[in-house]
mmCIF file of N, CA and C and ligand atoms in Angstrom:
data_model
loop_
_atom_site.group_PDB
_atom_site.id
_atom_site.type_symbol
_atom_site.label_atom_id
_atom_site.label_comp_id
_atom_site.label_asym_id
_atom_site.label_seq_id
_atom_site.Cartn_x
_atom_site.Cartn_y
_atom_site.Cartn_z
ATOM 1 N N UNK D 1 0.844 -1.214 0.000
ATOM 2 C CA UNK D 1 0.000 0.000 0.000
ATOM 3 C C UNK D 1 0.876 1.260 0.000
ATOM 4 N N UNK D 2 0.578 2.176 -0.912
ATOM 5 C CA UNK D 2 1.389 3.375 -1.054
ATOM 6 C C UNK D 2 1.024 4.438 -0.036
ATOM 7 N N UNK D 3 1.837 5.466 0.022
ATOM 8 C CA UNK D 3 1.576 6.543 0.977
ATOM 9 C C UNK D 3 1.121 7.832 0.297
ATOM 10 N N UNK D 4 0.733 7.732 -0.988
ATOM 11 C CA UNK D 4 0.230 8.914 -1.690
ATOM 12 C C UNK D 4 -1.148 8.631 -2.265
ATOM 13 N N UNK D 5 -1.996 9.657 -2.287
ATOM 14 C CA UNK D 5 -3.272 9.551 -2.982
ATOM 15 C C UNK D 5 -3.612 10.908 -3.587
ATOM 16 N N UNK D 6 -4.739 10.921 -4.315
ATOM 17 C CA UNK D 6 -5.163 12.142 -4.992
ATOM 18 C C UNK D 6 -6.562 12.519 -4.520
ATOM 19 N N UNK D 7 -6.786 13.808 -4.332
ATOM 20 C CA UNK D 7 -8.118 14.312 -4.007
ATOM 21 C C UNK D 7 -8.448 15.514 -4.867
ATOM 22 N N UNK D 8 -9.743 15.784 -4.974
ATOM 23 C CA UNK D 8 -10.185 16.961 -5.709
ATOM 24 C C UNK D 8 -11.422 17.506 -4.996
ATOM 25 N N UNK D 9 -11.347 18.747 -4.567
ATOM 26 C CA UNK D 9 -12.513 19.401 -3.986
ATOM 27 C C UNK D 9 -13.355 19.909 -5.147
ATOM 28 N N UNK D 10 -14.617 19.491 -5.171
ATOM 29 C CA UNK D 10 -15.465 19.672 -6.348
ATOM 30 C C UNK D 10 -16.082 21.076 -6.381
ATOM 31 N N UNK D 11 -16.629 21.484 -7.563
ATOM 32 C CA UNK D 11 -17.127 22.863 -7.717
ATOM 33 C C UNK D 11 -18.193 23.282 -6.696
ATOM 34 N N UNK D 12 -19.025 22.353 -6.219
ATOM 35 C CA UNK D 12 -20.047 22.728 -5.224
ATOM 36 C C UNK D 12 -19.402 23.255 -3.951
ATOM 37 N N UNK D 13 -18.346 22.555 -3.505
ATOM 38 C CA UNK D 13 -17.694 22.946 -2.248
ATOM 39 C C UNK D 13 -16.870 24.220 -2.411
ATOM 40 N N UNK D 14 -16.291 24.418 -3.606
ATOM 41 C CA UNK D 14 -15.542 25.658 -3.849
ATOM 42 C C UNK D 14 -16.520 26.833 -3.910
ATOM 43 N N UNK D 15 -17.656 26.631 -4.607
ATOM 44 C CA UNK D 15 -18.681 27.677 -4.705
ATOM 45 C C UNK D 15 -19.193 28.082 -3.318
ATOM 46 N N UNK D 16 -19.325 27.119 -2.436
ATOM 47 C CA UNK D 16 -19.808 27.385 -1.068
ATOM 48 C C UNK D 16 -18.702 27.938 -0.170
ATOM 49 N N UNK D 17 -17.523 28.132 -0.751
ATOM 50 C CA UNK D 17 -16.361 28.696 -0.037
ATOM 51 C C UNK D 17 -15.889 27.782 1.102
ATOM 52 N N UNK D 18 -16.028 26.467 0.875
ATOM 53 C CA UNK D 18 -15.620 25.497 1.907
ATOM 54 C C UNK D 18 -14.273 24.844 1.610
ATOM 55 N N UNK D 19 -13.575 25.264 0.559
ATOM 56 C CA UNK D 19 -12.366 24.506 0.165
ATOM 57 C C UNK D 19 -11.249 24.614 1.193
ATOM 58 N N UNK D 20 -11.071 25.778 1.800
ATOM 59 C CA UNK D 20 -10.001 25.888 2.811
ATOM 60 C C UNK D 20 -10.339 25.033 4.037
ATOM 61 N N UNK D 21 -11.617 25.030 4.427
ATOM 62 C CA UNK D 21 -12.025 24.210 5.579
ATOM 63 C C UNK D 21 -11.818 22.724 5.292
ATOM 64 N N UNK D 22 -12.094 22.314 4.066
ATOM 65 C CA UNK D 22 -11.928 20.902 3.709
ATOM 66 C C UNK D 22 -10.448 20.530 3.690
ATOM 67 N N UNK D 23 -9.594 21.413 3.165
ATOM 68 C CA UNK D 23 -8.149 21.133 3.203
ATOM 69 C C UNK D 23 -7.675 20.997 4.650
ATOM 70 N N UNK D 24 -8.154 21.861 5.534
ATOM 71 C CA UNK D 24 -7.760 21.779 6.954
ATOM 72 C C UNK D 24 -8.262 20.482 7.583
ATOM 73 N N UNK D 25 -9.490 20.059 7.193
ATOM 74 C CA UNK D 25 -10.043 18.787 7.673
ATOM 75 C C UNK D 25 -9.090 17.644 7.308
ATOM 76 N N UNK D 26 -8.567 17.673 6.071
ATOM 77 C CA UNK D 26 -7.658 16.616 5.615
ATOM 78 C C UNK D 26 -6.341 16.661 6.399
ATOM 79 N N UNK D 27 -5.830 17.852 6.631
ATOM 80 C CA UNK D 27 -4.599 18.000 7.422
ATOM 81 C C UNK D 27 -4.834 17.486 8.846
ATOM 82 N N UNK D 28 -5.979 17.849 9.422
ATOM 83 C CA UNK D 28 -6.299 17.397 10.783
ATOM 84 C C UNK D 28 -6.448 15.870 10.848
ATOM 85 N N UNK D 29 -6.811 15.265 9.713
ATOM 86 C CA UNK D 29 -6.937 13.802 9.656
ATOM 87 C C UNK D 29 -5.588 13.122 9.418
ATOM 88 N N UNK D 30 -4.518 13.916 9.336
ATOM 89 C CA UNK D 30 -3.176 13.338 9.265
ATOM 90 C C UNK D 30 -2.529 13.330 7.891
ATOM 91 N N UNK D 31 -3.185 13.965 6.913
ATOM 92 C CA UNK D 31 -2.595 14.030 5.571
ATOM 93 C C UNK D 31 -1.676 15.240 5.449
ATOM 94 N N UNK D 32 -0.628 15.079 4.648
ATOM 95 C CA UNK D 32 0.249 16.186 4.294
ATOM 96 C C UNK D 32 -0.026 16.536 2.832
ATOM 97 N N UNK D 33 -0.190 17.825 2.541
ATOM 98 C CA UNK D 33 -0.433 18.264 1.162
ATOM 99 C C UNK D 33 0.912 18.374 0.456
ATOM 100 N N UNK D 34 1.116 17.562 -0.599
ATOM 101 C CA UNK D 34 2.400 17.596 -1.301
ATOM 102 C C UNK D 34 2.308 18.300 -2.655
ATOM 103 N N UNK D 35 1.095 18.514 -3.159
ATOM 104 C CA UNK D 35 0.900 19.332 -4.364
ATOM 105 C C UNK D 35 -0.512 19.892 -4.307
ATOM 106 N N UNK D 36 -0.697 21.102 -4.835
ATOM 107 C CA UNK D 36 -1.994 21.784 -4.706
ATOM 108 C C UNK D 36 -2.211 22.680 -5.916
ATOM 109 N N UNK D 37 -3.413 22.612 -6.494
ATOM 110 C CA UNK D 37 -3.719 23.438 -7.665
ATOM 111 C C UNK D 37 -5.214 23.731 -7.732
ATOM 112 N N UNK D 38 -5.573 25.018 -7.844
ATOM 113 C CA UNK D 38 -6.982 25.414 -8.043
ATOM 114 C C UNK D 38 -7.123 25.877 -9.478
ATOM 115 N N UNK D 39 -8.036 25.240 -10.210
ATOM 116 C CA UNK D 39 -8.194 25.573 -11.631
ATOM 117 C C UNK D 39 -9.518 25.029 -12.133
ATOM 118 N N UNK D 40 -9.854 25.361 -13.394
ATOM 119 C CA UNK D 40 -11.096 24.890 -14.016
ATOM 120 C C UNK D 40 -10.766 23.850 -15.067
ATOM 121 N N UNK D 41 -11.367 22.679 -14.965
ATOM 122 C CA UNK D 41 -11.171 21.654 -15.983
ATOM 123 C C UNK D 41 -12.031 21.953 -17.206
ATOM 124 N N UNK D 42 -11.512 21.608 -18.386
ATOM 125 C CA UNK D 42 -12.322 21.662 -19.610
ATOM 126 C C UNK D 42 -13.224 20.424 -19.640
ATOM 127 N N UNK D 43 -14.195 20.399 -20.548
ATOM 128 C CA UNK D 43 -15.043 19.210 -20.686
ATOM 129 C C UNK D 43 -14.201 17.992 -21.055
ATOM 130 N N UNK D 44 -13.195 18.205 -21.910
ATOM 131 C CA UNK D 44 -12.337 17.069 -22.280
ATOM 132 C C UNK D 44 -11.547 16.548 -21.087
ATOM 133 N N UNK D 45 -11.030 17.460 -20.247
ATOM 134 C CA UNK D 45 -10.317 17.046 -19.028
ATOM 135 C C UNK D 45 -11.237 16.187 -18.153
ATOM 136 N N UNK D 46 -12.467 16.694 -17.941
ATOM 137 C CA UNK D 46 -13.407 16.006 -17.040
ATOM 138 C C UNK D 46 -13.793 14.640 -17.607
ATOM 139 N N UNK D 47 -13.993 14.568 -18.920
ATOM 140 C CA UNK D 47 -14.341 13.280 -19.549
ATOM 141 C C UNK D 47 -13.207 12.276 -19.413
ATOM 142 N N UNK D 48 -11.965 12.742 -19.538
ATOM 143 C CA UNK D 48 -10.818 11.840 -19.350
ATOM 144 C C UNK D 48 -10.740 11.394 -17.897
ATOM 145 N N UNK D 49 -10.946 12.359 -16.986
ATOM 146 C CA UNK D 49 -10.841 12.045 -15.556
ATOM 147 C C UNK D 49 -11.852 10.969 -15.161
ATOM 148 N N UNK D 50 -13.086 11.094 -15.684
ATOM 149 C CA UNK D 50 -14.159 10.168 -15.305
ATOM 150 C C UNK D 50 -14.445 9.140 -16.409
ATOM 151 N N UNK D 51 -13.429 8.842 -17.236
ATOM 152 C CA UNK D 51 -13.614 7.932 -18.371
ATOM 153 C C UNK D 51 -14.248 6.597 -17.966
ATOM 154 N N UNK D 52 -13.914 6.118 -16.770
ATOM 155 C CA UNK D 52 -14.443 4.831 -16.299
ATOM 156 C C UNK D 52 -15.973 4.849 -16.196
ATOM 157 N N UNK D 53 -16.565 6.045 -16.074
ATOM 158 C CA UNK D 53 -18.025 6.155 -15.940
ATOM 159 C C UNK D 53 -18.721 6.497 -17.264
ATOM 160 N N UNK D 54 -17.977 6.533 -18.369
ATOM 161 C CA UNK D 54 -18.562 6.834 -19.689
ATOM 162 C C UNK D 54 -19.761 5.933 -19.953
ATOM 163 N N UNK D 55 -20.876 6.550 -20.399
ATOM 164 C CA UNK D 55 -22.054 5.765 -20.758
ATOM 165 C C UNK D 55 -23.018 5.539 -19.619
ATOM 166 N N UNK D 56 -22.605 5.827 -18.383
ATOM 167 C CA UNK D 56 -23.546 5.655 -17.263
ATOM 168 C C UNK D 56 -24.581 6.788 -17.285
ATOM 169 N N UNK D 57 -25.755 6.536 -16.706
ATOM 170 C CA UNK D 57 -26.822 7.559 -16.775
ATOM 171 C C UNK D 57 -26.432 8.895 -16.146
ATOM 172 N N UNK D 58 -25.532 8.874 -15.169
ATOM 173 C CA UNK D 58 -25.176 10.130 -14.508
ATOM 174 C C UNK D 58 -23.977 10.820 -15.149
ATOM 175 N N UNK D 59 -23.421 10.241 -16.252
ATOM 176 C CA UNK D 59 -22.150 10.742 -16.790
ATOM 177 C C UNK D 59 -22.241 12.186 -17.292
ATOM 178 N N UNK D 60 -23.236 12.488 -18.144
ATOM 179 C CA UNK D 60 -23.299 13.841 -18.735
ATOM 180 C C UNK D 60 -23.508 14.890 -17.645
ATOM 181 N N UNK D 61 -24.368 14.581 -16.688
ATOM 182 C CA UNK D 61 -24.594 15.508 -15.568
ATOM 183 C C UNK D 61 -23.342 15.716 -14.744
ATOM 184 N N UNK D 62 -22.581 14.634 -14.588
ATOM 185 C CA UNK D 62 -21.334 14.720 -13.820
ATOM 186 C C UNK D 62 -20.333 15.637 -14.534
ATOM 187 N N UNK D 63 -20.247 15.523 -15.856
ATOM 188 C CA UNK D 63 -19.317 16.375 -16.615
ATOM 189 C C UNK D 63 -19.769 17.844 -16.539
ATOM 190 N N UNK D 64 -21.079 18.087 -16.678
ATOM 191 C CA UNK D 64 -21.603 19.470 -16.530
ATOM 192 C C UNK D 64 -21.207 20.028 -15.164
ATOM 193 N N UNK D 65 -21.449 19.231 -14.136
ATOM 194 C CA UNK D 65 -21.158 19.661 -12.758
ATOM 195 C C UNK D 65 -19.670 19.926 -12.565
ATOM 196 N N UNK D 66 -18.837 18.998 -12.992
ATOM 197 C CA UNK D 66 -17.395 19.115 -12.715
ATOM 198 C C UNK D 66 -16.725 20.245 -13.487
ATOM 199 N N UNK D 67 -17.422 20.757 -14.515
ATOM 200 C CA UNK D 67 -16.878 21.883 -15.289
ATOM 201 C C UNK D 67 -17.649 23.169 -14.990
ATOM 202 N N UNK D 68 -18.444 23.177 -13.929
ATOM 203 C CA UNK D 68 -19.289 24.341 -13.615
ATOM 204 C C UNK D 68 -18.553 25.408 -12.812
ATOM 205 N N UNK D 69 -17.297 25.150 -12.459
ATOM 206 C CA UNK D 69 -16.528 26.121 -11.678
ATOM 207 C C UNK D 69 -15.201 25.520 -11.304
ATOM 208 N N UNK D 70 -14.373 26.291 -10.603
ATOM 209 C CA UNK D 70 -13.054 25.779 -10.245
ATOM 210 C C UNK D 70 -13.106 24.595 -9.277
ATOM 211 N N UNK D 71 -12.071 23.767 -9.362
ATOM 212 C CA UNK D 71 -11.853 22.663 -8.427
ATOM 213 C C UNK D 71 -10.504 22.902 -7.736
ATOM 214 N N UNK D 72 -10.298 22.194 -6.632
ATOM 215 C CA UNK D 72 -8.985 22.231 -5.977
ATOM 216 C C UNK D 72 -8.435 20.813 -5.986
ATOM 217 N N UNK D 73 -7.348 20.613 -6.717
ATOM 218 C CA UNK D 73 -6.721 19.299 -6.840
ATOM 219 C C UNK D 73 -5.534 19.225 -5.885
ATOM 220 N N UNK D 74 -5.343 18.069 -5.253
ATOM 221 C CA UNK D 74 -4.202 17.927 -4.342
ATOM 222 C C UNK D 74 -3.699 16.490 -4.314
ATOM 223 N N UNK D 75 -2.391 16.360 -4.201
ATOM 224 C CA UNK D 75 -1.764 15.073 -3.887
ATOM 225 C C UNK D 75 -1.507 15.072 -2.385
ATOM 226 N N UNK D 76 -1.914 13.986 -1.737
ATOM 227 C CA UNK D 76 -1.837 13.892 -0.275
ATOM 228 C C UNK D 76 -0.963 12.721 0.144
ATOM 229 N N UNK D 77 -0.247 12.907 1.249
ATOM 230 C CA UNK D 77 0.632 11.866 1.769
ATOM 231 C C UNK D 77 0.191 11.431 3.170
ATOM 232 N N UNK D 78 0.079 10.144 3.348
ATOM 233 C CA UNK D 78 -0.182 9.539 4.666
ATOM 234 C C UNK D 78 0.053 8.040 4.514
ATOM 235 N N UNK D 79 0.393 7.352 5.565
ATOM 236 C CA UNK D 79 0.522 5.903 5.474
ATOM 237 C C UNK D 79 -0.812 5.297 5.035
ATOM 238 N N UNK D 80 -0.778 4.380 4.082
ATOM 239 C CA UNK D 80 -1.993 3.736 3.556
ATOM 240 C C UNK D 80 -2.989 4.799 3.056
ATOM 241 N N UNK D 81 -2.461 5.729 2.250
ATOM 242 C CA UNK D 81 -3.176 6.959 1.898
ATOM 243 C C UNK D 81 -4.521 6.724 1.207
ATOM 244 N N UNK D 82 -4.574 5.787 0.264
ATOM 245 C CA UNK D 82 -5.812 5.600 -0.507
ATOM 246 C C UNK D 82 -6.957 5.191 0.414
ATOM 247 N N UNK D 83 -6.740 4.157 1.217
ATOM 248 C CA UNK D 83 -7.799 3.672 2.112
ATOM 249 C C UNK D 83 -8.133 4.712 3.181
ATOM 250 N N UNK D 84 -7.118 5.364 3.709
ATOM 251 C CA UNK D 84 -7.343 6.373 4.757
ATOM 252 C C UNK D 84 -8.175 7.539 4.220
ATOM 253 N N UNK D 85 -7.897 7.965 2.970
ATOM 254 C CA UNK D 85 -8.666 9.088 2.417
ATOM 255 C C UNK D 85 -10.105 8.687 2.129
ATOM 256 N N UNK D 86 -10.315 7.466 1.602
ATOM 257 C CA UNK D 86 -11.687 7.020 1.330
ATOM 258 C C UNK D 86 -12.497 7.024 2.642
ATOM 259 N N UNK D 87 -11.840 6.639 3.744
ATOM 260 C CA UNK D 87 -12.497 6.637 5.052
ATOM 261 C C UNK D 87 -12.834 8.065 5.490
ATOM 262 N N UNK D 88 -11.899 8.969 5.292
ATOM 263 C CA UNK D 88 -12.074 10.365 5.719
ATOM 264 C C UNK D 88 -13.153 11.065 4.894
ATOM 265 N N UNK D 89 -13.272 10.667 3.625
ATOM 266 C CA UNK D 89 -14.211 11.302 2.689
ATOM 267 C C UNK D 89 -15.639 10.782 2.898
ATOM 268 N N UNK D 90 -15.792 9.474 3.120
ATOM 269 C CA UNK D 90 -17.116 8.901 3.361
ATOM 270 C C UNK D 90 -17.774 8.382 2.093
ATOM 271 N N UNK D 91 -18.980 7.828 2.243
ATOM 272 C CA UNK D 91 -19.701 7.188 1.148
ATOM 273 C C UNK D 91 -20.056 8.190 0.052
ATOM 274 N N UNK D 92 -20.240 7.665 -1.173
ATOM 275 C CA UNK D 92 -20.546 8.514 -2.332
ATOM 276 C C UNK D 92 -21.766 9.390 -2.062
ATOM 277 N N UNK D 93 -22.816 8.803 -1.495
ATOM 278 C CA UNK D 93 -24.031 9.565 -1.173
ATOM 279 C C UNK D 93 -23.875 10.183 0.225
ATOM 280 N N UNK D 94 -23.825 11.505 0.315
ATOM 281 C CA UNK D 94 -23.607 12.151 1.625
ATOM 282 C C UNK D 94 -24.598 11.704 2.692
ATOM 283 N N UNK D 95 -25.833 11.377 2.270
ATOM 284 C CA UNK D 95 -26.842 10.930 3.251
ATOM 285 C C UNK D 95 -26.437 9.613 3.903
ATOM 286 N N UNK D 96 -25.692 8.796 3.159
ATOM 287 C CA UNK D 96 -25.265 7.491 3.676
ATOM 288 C C UNK D 96 -23.888 7.551 4.333
ATOM 289 N N UNK D 97 -23.224 8.694 4.230
ATOM 290 C CA UNK D 97 -21.852 8.807 4.748
ATOM 291 C C UNK D 97 -21.849 8.869 6.272
ATOM 292 N N UNK D 98 -20.778 8.343 6.868
ATOM 293 C CA UNK D 98 -20.652 8.368 8.337
ATOM 294 C C UNK D 98 -20.551 9.811 8.847
ATOM 295 N N UNK D 99 -21.023 10.000 10.071
ATOM 296 C CA UNK D 99 -20.886 11.291 10.749
ATOM 297 C C UNK D 99 -19.425 11.725 10.762
ATOM 298 N N UNK D 100 -19.188 12.997 10.524
ATOM 299 C CA UNK D 100 -17.831 13.525 10.626
ATOM 300 C C UNK D 100 -16.998 13.380 9.361
ATOM 301 N N UNK D 101 -17.528 12.676 8.355
ATOM 302 C CA UNK D 101 -16.789 12.568 7.096
ATOM 303 C C UNK D 101 -16.982 13.853 6.277
ATOM 304 N N UNK D 102 -16.077 14.062 5.319
ATOM 305 C CA UNK D 102 -16.141 15.294 4.510
ATOM 306 C C UNK D 102 -17.462 15.362 3.746
ATOM 307 N N UNK D 103 -17.888 14.225 3.180
ATOM 308 C CA UNK D 103 -19.128 14.261 2.396
ATOM 309 C C UNK D 103 -20.349 14.482 3.287
ATOM 310 N N UNK D 104 -20.333 13.915 4.488
ATOM 311 C CA UNK D 104 -21.460 14.163 5.411
ATOM 312 C C UNK D 104 -21.516 15.640 5.784
ATOM 313 N N UNK D 105 -20.339 16.217 6.011
ATOM 314 C CA UNK D 105 -20.291 17.608 6.472
ATOM 315 C C UNK D 105 -20.573 18.602 5.349
ATOM 316 N N UNK D 106 -20.085 18.319 4.153
ATOM 317 C CA UNK D 106 -20.087 19.341 3.098
ATOM 318 C C UNK D 106 -20.830 18.956 1.827
ATOM 319 N N UNK D 107 -21.211 17.686 1.650
ATOM 320 C CA UNK D 107 -21.901 17.258 0.442
ATOM 321 C C UNK D 107 -23.387 17.554 0.513
ATOM 322 N N UNK D 108 -24.030 17.730 -0.644
ATOM 323 C CA UNK D 108 -25.467 18.012 -0.626
ATOM 324 C C UNK D 108 -26.282 17.029 -1.449
ATOM 325 N N UNK D 109 -25.656 16.224 -2.316
ATOM 326 C CA UNK D 109 -26.385 15.195 -3.072
ATOM 327 C C UNK D 109 -25.388 14.164 -3.561
ATOM 328 N N UNK D 110 -25.899 13.065 -4.140
ATOM 329 C CA UNK D 110 -24.986 12.019 -4.613
ATOM 330 C C UNK D 110 -24.063 12.572 -5.693
ATOM 331 N N UNK D 111 -24.549 13.529 -6.489
ATOM 332 C CA UNK D 111 -23.658 14.160 -7.474
ATOM 333 C C UNK D 111 -22.779 15.223 -6.810
ATOM 334 N N UNK D 112 -23.393 16.110 -6.079
ATOM 335 C CA UNK D 112 -22.669 17.254 -5.503
ATOM 336 C C UNK D 112 -22.186 16.864 -4.102
ATOM 337 N N UNK D 113 -21.169 15.992 -4.105
ATOM 338 C CA UNK D 113 -20.724 15.396 -2.845
ATOM 339 C C UNK D 113 -19.358 15.927 -2.391
ATOM 340 N N UNK D 114 -19.036 17.134 -2.845
ATOM 341 C CA UNK D 114 -17.953 17.960 -2.271
ATOM 342 C C UNK D 114 -16.523 17.549 -2.604
ATOM 343 N N UNK D 115 -16.273 16.248 -2.762
ATOM 344 C CA UNK D 115 -14.863 15.830 -2.855
ATOM 345 C C UNK D 115 -14.718 14.499 -3.580
ATOM 346 N N UNK D 116 -13.602 14.366 -4.274
ATOM 347 C CA UNK D 116 -13.211 13.112 -4.920
ATOM 348 C C UNK D 116 -12.070 12.477 -4.124
ATOM 349 N N UNK D 117 -12.031 11.144 -4.105
ATOM 350 C CA UNK D 117 -10.885 10.430 -3.517
ATOM 351 C C UNK D 117 -10.569 9.234 -4.399
ATOM 352 N N UNK D 118 -9.321 9.080 -4.789
ATOM 353 C CA UNK D 118 -8.907 7.963 -5.640
ATOM 354 C C UNK D 118 -9.187 6.630 -4.960
ATOM 355 N N UNK D 119 -9.440 5.588 -5.786
ATOM 356 C CA UNK D 119 -9.812 4.292 -5.204
ATOM 357 C C UNK D 119 -8.709 3.234 -5.283
ATOM 358 N N UNK D 120 -7.548 3.586 -5.843
ATOM 359 C CA UNK D 120 -6.412 2.643 -5.847
ATOM 360 C C UNK D 120 -5.132 3.438 -6.057
ATOM 361 N N UNK D 121 -3.991 2.816 -5.720
ATOM 362 C CA UNK D 121 -2.698 3.475 -5.952
ATOM 363 C C UNK D 121 -2.526 3.795 -7.432
ATOM 364 N N UNK D 122 -2.911 2.851 -8.281
ATOM 365 C CA UNK D 122 -2.729 3.034 -9.724
ATOM 366 C C UNK D 122 -3.594 4.195 -10.234
ATOM 367 N N UNK D 123 -4.862 4.208 -9.812
ATOM 368 C CA UNK D 123 -5.738 5.298 -10.266
ATOM 369 C C UNK D 123 -5.308 6.644 -9.694
ATOM 370 N N UNK D 124 -4.788 6.652 -8.490
ATOM 371 C CA UNK D 124 -4.310 7.914 -7.911
ATOM 372 C C UNK D 124 -3.248 8.534 -8.818
ATOM 373 N N UNK D 125 -2.306 7.712 -9.259
ATOM 374 C CA UNK D 125 -1.220 8.214 -10.123
ATOM 375 C C UNK D 125 -1.775 8.714 -11.464
ATOM 376 N N UNK D 126 -2.686 7.932 -12.049
ATOM 377 C CA UNK D 126 -3.298 8.344 -13.326
ATOM 378 C C UNK D 126 -4.028 9.672 -13.134
ATOM 379 N N UNK D 127 -4.779 9.787 -12.030
ATOM 380 C CA UNK D 127 -5.601 10.983 -11.797
ATOM 381 C C UNK D 127 -4.746 12.212 -11.504
ATOM 382 N N UNK D 128 -3.705 12.070 -10.684
ATOM 383 C CA UNK D 128 -2.936 13.283 -10.398
ATOM 384 C C UNK D 128 -2.143 13.725 -11.623
ATOM 385 N N UNK D 129 -1.829 12.788 -12.518
ATOM 386 C CA UNK D 129 -1.097 13.151 -13.745
ATOM 387 C C UNK D 129 -1.924 14.061 -14.660
ATOM 388 N N UNK D 130 -3.253 14.018 -14.482
ATOM 389 C CA UNK D 130 -4.121 14.915 -15.261
ATOM 390 C C UNK D 130 -4.092 16.346 -14.721
ATOM 391 N N UNK D 131 -3.638 16.516 -13.498
ATOM 392 C CA UNK D 131 -3.668 17.824 -12.840
ATOM 393 C C UNK D 131 -2.283 18.405 -12.602
ATOM 394 N N UNK D 132 -1.279 17.550 -12.521
ATOM 395 C CA UNK D 132 0.072 17.986 -12.153
ATOM 396 C C UNK D 132 1.097 17.371 -13.087
ATOM 397 N N UNK D 133 2.211 18.095 -13.278
ATOM 398 C CA UNK D 133 3.371 17.479 -13.925
ATOM 399 C C UNK D 133 4.268 16.911 -12.818
ATOM 400 N N UNK D 134 5.152 16.018 -13.182
ATOM 401 C CA UNK D 134 6.037 15.392 -12.182
ATOM 402 C C UNK D 134 6.780 16.454 -11.369
ATOM 403 N N UNK D 135 7.150 17.558 -12.045
ATOM 404 C CA UNK D 135 7.934 18.604 -11.376
ATOM 405 C C UNK D 135 7.131 19.337 -10.300
ATOM 406 N N UNK D 136 5.783 19.245 -10.358
ATOM 407 C CA UNK D 136 4.945 19.908 -9.339
ATOM 408 C C UNK D 136 4.985 19.169 -8.014
ATOM 409 N N UNK D 137 5.365 17.903 -8.057
ATOM 410 C CA UNK D 137 5.236 17.047 -6.884
ATOM 411 C C UNK D 137 6.614 16.868 -6.257
ATOM 412 N N UNK D 138 6.860 17.652 -5.223
ATOM 413 C CA UNK D 138 8.160 17.628 -4.539
ATOM 414 C C UNK D 138 8.014 16.798 -3.276
ATOM 415 N N UNK D 139 8.514 15.571 -3.317
ATOM 416 C CA UNK D 139 8.327 14.698 -2.145
ATOM 417 C C UNK D 139 9.452 14.862 -1.140
HETATM 418 P P1 IDP B 1 -16.863 7.883 -5.678
HETATM 419 O O1 IDP B 1 -16.627 9.344 -5.996
HETATM 420 O O2 IDP B 1 -17.367 7.674 -4.277
HETATM 421 O O3 IDP B 1 -15.670 7.012 -6.027
HETATM 422 P P2 IDP B 1 -18.112 6.870 -8.119
HETATM 423 O O4 IDP B 1 -19.093 5.753 -8.177
HETATM 424 O O5 IDP B 1 -16.730 6.634 -8.631
HETATM 425 O O6 IDP B 1 -18.089 7.399 -6.600
HETATM 426 O O7 IDP B 1 -18.763 8.083 -8.921
HETATM 427 C C1 IDP B 1 -18.010 9.206 -9.295
HETATM 428 C C2 IDP B 1 -18.830 10.442 -9.026
HETATM 429 O O8 IDP B 1 -19.961 10.452 -9.894
HETATM 430 C C3 IDP B 1 -19.419 10.554 -7.620
HETATM 431 O O9 IDP B 1 -18.514 11.052 -6.659
HETATM 432 C C4 IDP B 1 -20.597 11.484 -7.841
HETATM 433 O O10 IDP B 1 -20.190 12.861 -7.943
HETATM 434 C C5 IDP B 1 -21.091 11.029 -9.219
HETATM 435 N N1 IDP B 1 -22.133 9.987 -9.118
HETATM 436 C C6 IDP B 1 -21.957 8.681 -8.794
HETATM 437 N N2 IDP B 1 -23.138 8.019 -8.787
HETATM 438 C C7 IDP B 1 -24.076 8.939 -9.115
HETATM 439 C C8 IDP B 1 -25.511 8.881 -9.270
HETATM 440 O O11 IDP B 1 -26.153 7.831 -9.099
HETATM 441 N N3 IDP B 1 -26.143 10.050 -9.598
HETATM 442 C C9 IDP B 1 -25.464 11.222 -9.785
HETATM 443 N N4 IDP B 1 -24.126 11.317 -9.667
HETATM 444 C C10 IDP B 1 -23.437 10.197 -9.324
HETATM 445 MG MG1 MG B 2 -14.811 6.551 -7.877
#
């Protein structure tokens, strides 16, 4: 298990001005921020990022949402980072997420659930490569 993962604070949470609070939540949960970028993805960027969901009923809405405003992308470091971040973030549907998780605290619907968390070491690397160049990540 690796010690790096990728997260993205989604446009709903940035619009609500919760991105700094969410970053602090992650730091308080023991993660170190090793790369950070706030920017707007193009539709092509978002489609590549969520390619695994192509063709699903929620795909077009997800692309509209993810390109509706800026996101905050970050590479995070912690022991067993992928599993630890998924725990800190909570279930996809904020209503089903555990108390105290980021999605429970800041998410408002299954689509607008405030934050992304990579689901494997391999996907984390693929996902952060869409947001950062190798030179951005100073370990
Ligand atoms: P995850 O973000 O918890 O890994 P995934 O199943 O990978 O969940 O879905 C990616 C994203 O697509 C979710 O975070 C959410 O924003 C959106 N999404 C997933 N399922 C639905 C749905 O049933 N309706 C609307 N949006 C969805
Ligand atoms: Mg996923």
